[in-house]
Tab-separated table of N, CA and C in Angstrom:
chain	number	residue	atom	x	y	z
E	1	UNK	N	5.258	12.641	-45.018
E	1	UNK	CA	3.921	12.282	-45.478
E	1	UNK	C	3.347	11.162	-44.622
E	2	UNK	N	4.461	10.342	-44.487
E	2	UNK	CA	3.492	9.085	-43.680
E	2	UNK	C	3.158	9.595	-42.119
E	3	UNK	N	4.195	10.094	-41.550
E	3	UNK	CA	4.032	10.569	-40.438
E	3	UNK	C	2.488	11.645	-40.253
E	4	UNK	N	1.914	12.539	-41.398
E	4	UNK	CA	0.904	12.905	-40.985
E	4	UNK	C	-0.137	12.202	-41.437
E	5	UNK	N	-0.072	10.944	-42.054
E	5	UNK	CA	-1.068	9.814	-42.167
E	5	UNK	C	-1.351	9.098	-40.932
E	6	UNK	N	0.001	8.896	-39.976
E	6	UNK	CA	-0.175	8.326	-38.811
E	6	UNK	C	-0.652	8.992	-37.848
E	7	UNK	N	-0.620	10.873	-37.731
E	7	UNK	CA	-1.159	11.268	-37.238
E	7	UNK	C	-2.851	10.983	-37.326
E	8	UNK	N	-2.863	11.428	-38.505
E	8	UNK	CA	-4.461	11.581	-38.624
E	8	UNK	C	-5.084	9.760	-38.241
E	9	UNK	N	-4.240	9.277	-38.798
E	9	UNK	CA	-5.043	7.700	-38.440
E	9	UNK	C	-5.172	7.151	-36.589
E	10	UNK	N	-3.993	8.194	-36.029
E	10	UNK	CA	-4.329	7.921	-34.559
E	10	UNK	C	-5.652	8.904	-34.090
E	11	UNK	N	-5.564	10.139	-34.339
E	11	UNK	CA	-6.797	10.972	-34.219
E	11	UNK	C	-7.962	10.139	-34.326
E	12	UNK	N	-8.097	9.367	-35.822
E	12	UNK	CA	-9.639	8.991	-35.968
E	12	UNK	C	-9.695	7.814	-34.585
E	13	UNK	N	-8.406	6.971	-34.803
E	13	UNK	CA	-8.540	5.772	-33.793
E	13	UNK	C	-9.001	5.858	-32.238
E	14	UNK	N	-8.589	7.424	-32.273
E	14	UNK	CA	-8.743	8.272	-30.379
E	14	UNK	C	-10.887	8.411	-30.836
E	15	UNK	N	-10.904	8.805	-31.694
E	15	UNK	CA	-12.607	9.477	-31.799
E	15	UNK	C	-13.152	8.122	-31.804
E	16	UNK	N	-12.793	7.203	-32.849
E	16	UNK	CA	-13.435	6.031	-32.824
E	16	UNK	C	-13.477	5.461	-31.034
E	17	UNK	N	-12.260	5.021	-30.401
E	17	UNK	CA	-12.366	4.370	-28.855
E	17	UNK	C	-13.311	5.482	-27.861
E	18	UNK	N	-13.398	6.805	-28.125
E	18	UNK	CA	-14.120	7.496	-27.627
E	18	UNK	C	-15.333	7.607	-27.892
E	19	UNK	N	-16.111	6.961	-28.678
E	19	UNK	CA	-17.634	6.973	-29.318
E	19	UNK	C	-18.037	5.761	-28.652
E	20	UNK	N	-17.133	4.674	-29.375
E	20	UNK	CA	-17.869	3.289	-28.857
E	20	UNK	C	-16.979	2.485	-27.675
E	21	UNK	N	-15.976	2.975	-27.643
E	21	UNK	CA	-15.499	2.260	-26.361
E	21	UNK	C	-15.006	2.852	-25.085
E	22	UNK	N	-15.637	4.355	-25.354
E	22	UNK	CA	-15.403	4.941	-24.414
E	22	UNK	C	-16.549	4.506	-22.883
E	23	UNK	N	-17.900	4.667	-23.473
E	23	UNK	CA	-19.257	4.207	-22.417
E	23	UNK	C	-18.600	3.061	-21.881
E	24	UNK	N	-17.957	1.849	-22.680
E	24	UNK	CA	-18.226	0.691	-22.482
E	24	UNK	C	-16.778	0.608	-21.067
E	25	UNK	N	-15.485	1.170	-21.563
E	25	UNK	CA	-14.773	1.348	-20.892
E	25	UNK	C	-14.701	2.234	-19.072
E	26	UNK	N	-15.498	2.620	-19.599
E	26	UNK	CA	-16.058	3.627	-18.665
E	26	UNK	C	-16.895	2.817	-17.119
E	27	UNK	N	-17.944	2.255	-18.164
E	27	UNK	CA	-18.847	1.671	-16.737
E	27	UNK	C	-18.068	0.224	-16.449
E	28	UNK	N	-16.982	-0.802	-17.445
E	28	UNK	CA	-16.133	-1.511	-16.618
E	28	UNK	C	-15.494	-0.751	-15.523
E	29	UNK	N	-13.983	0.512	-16.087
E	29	UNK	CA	-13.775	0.705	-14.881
E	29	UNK	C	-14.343	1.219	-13.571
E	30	UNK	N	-15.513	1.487	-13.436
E	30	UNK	CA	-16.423	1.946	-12.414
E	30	UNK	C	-16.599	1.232	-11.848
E	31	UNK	N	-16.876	-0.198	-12.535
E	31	UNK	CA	-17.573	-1.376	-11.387
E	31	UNK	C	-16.186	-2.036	-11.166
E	32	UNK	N	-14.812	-1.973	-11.883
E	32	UNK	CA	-13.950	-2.324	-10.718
E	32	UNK	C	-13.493	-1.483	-9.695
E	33	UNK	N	-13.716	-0.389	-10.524
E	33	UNK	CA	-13.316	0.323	-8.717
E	33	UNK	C	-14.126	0.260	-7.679
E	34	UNK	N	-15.810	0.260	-8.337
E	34	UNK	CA	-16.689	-0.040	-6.903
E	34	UNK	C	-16.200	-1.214	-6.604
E	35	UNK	N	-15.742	-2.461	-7.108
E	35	UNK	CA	-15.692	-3.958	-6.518
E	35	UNK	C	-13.960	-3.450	-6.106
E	36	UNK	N	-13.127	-2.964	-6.054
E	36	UNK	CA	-12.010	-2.518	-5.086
E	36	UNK	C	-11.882	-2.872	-3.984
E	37	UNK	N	-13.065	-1.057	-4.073
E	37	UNK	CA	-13.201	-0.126	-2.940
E	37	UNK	C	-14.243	-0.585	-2.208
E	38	UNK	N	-15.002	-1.189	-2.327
E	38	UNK	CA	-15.960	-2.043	-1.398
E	38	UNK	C	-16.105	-2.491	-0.529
């Protein structure tokens, strides 16, 4: 039982970082790789 509580609670935790911290994560790593690769 707990084990498919932990499932489902990582699922929402993956949708949640993918809604709001996905953009945000996203255009950081971009501008470190442009400031890298520069």
């Amino acid at each position: 039982m707990a084990n498919a509580e932990a499932k489902l609670l990582l699922v929402m935790t993956e949708g949640l970082e993918r809604l709001w911290l996905g953009p945000c994560l996203h255009r950081l790593s971009t501008f470190e790789l442009e400031r890298v690769y520069a």
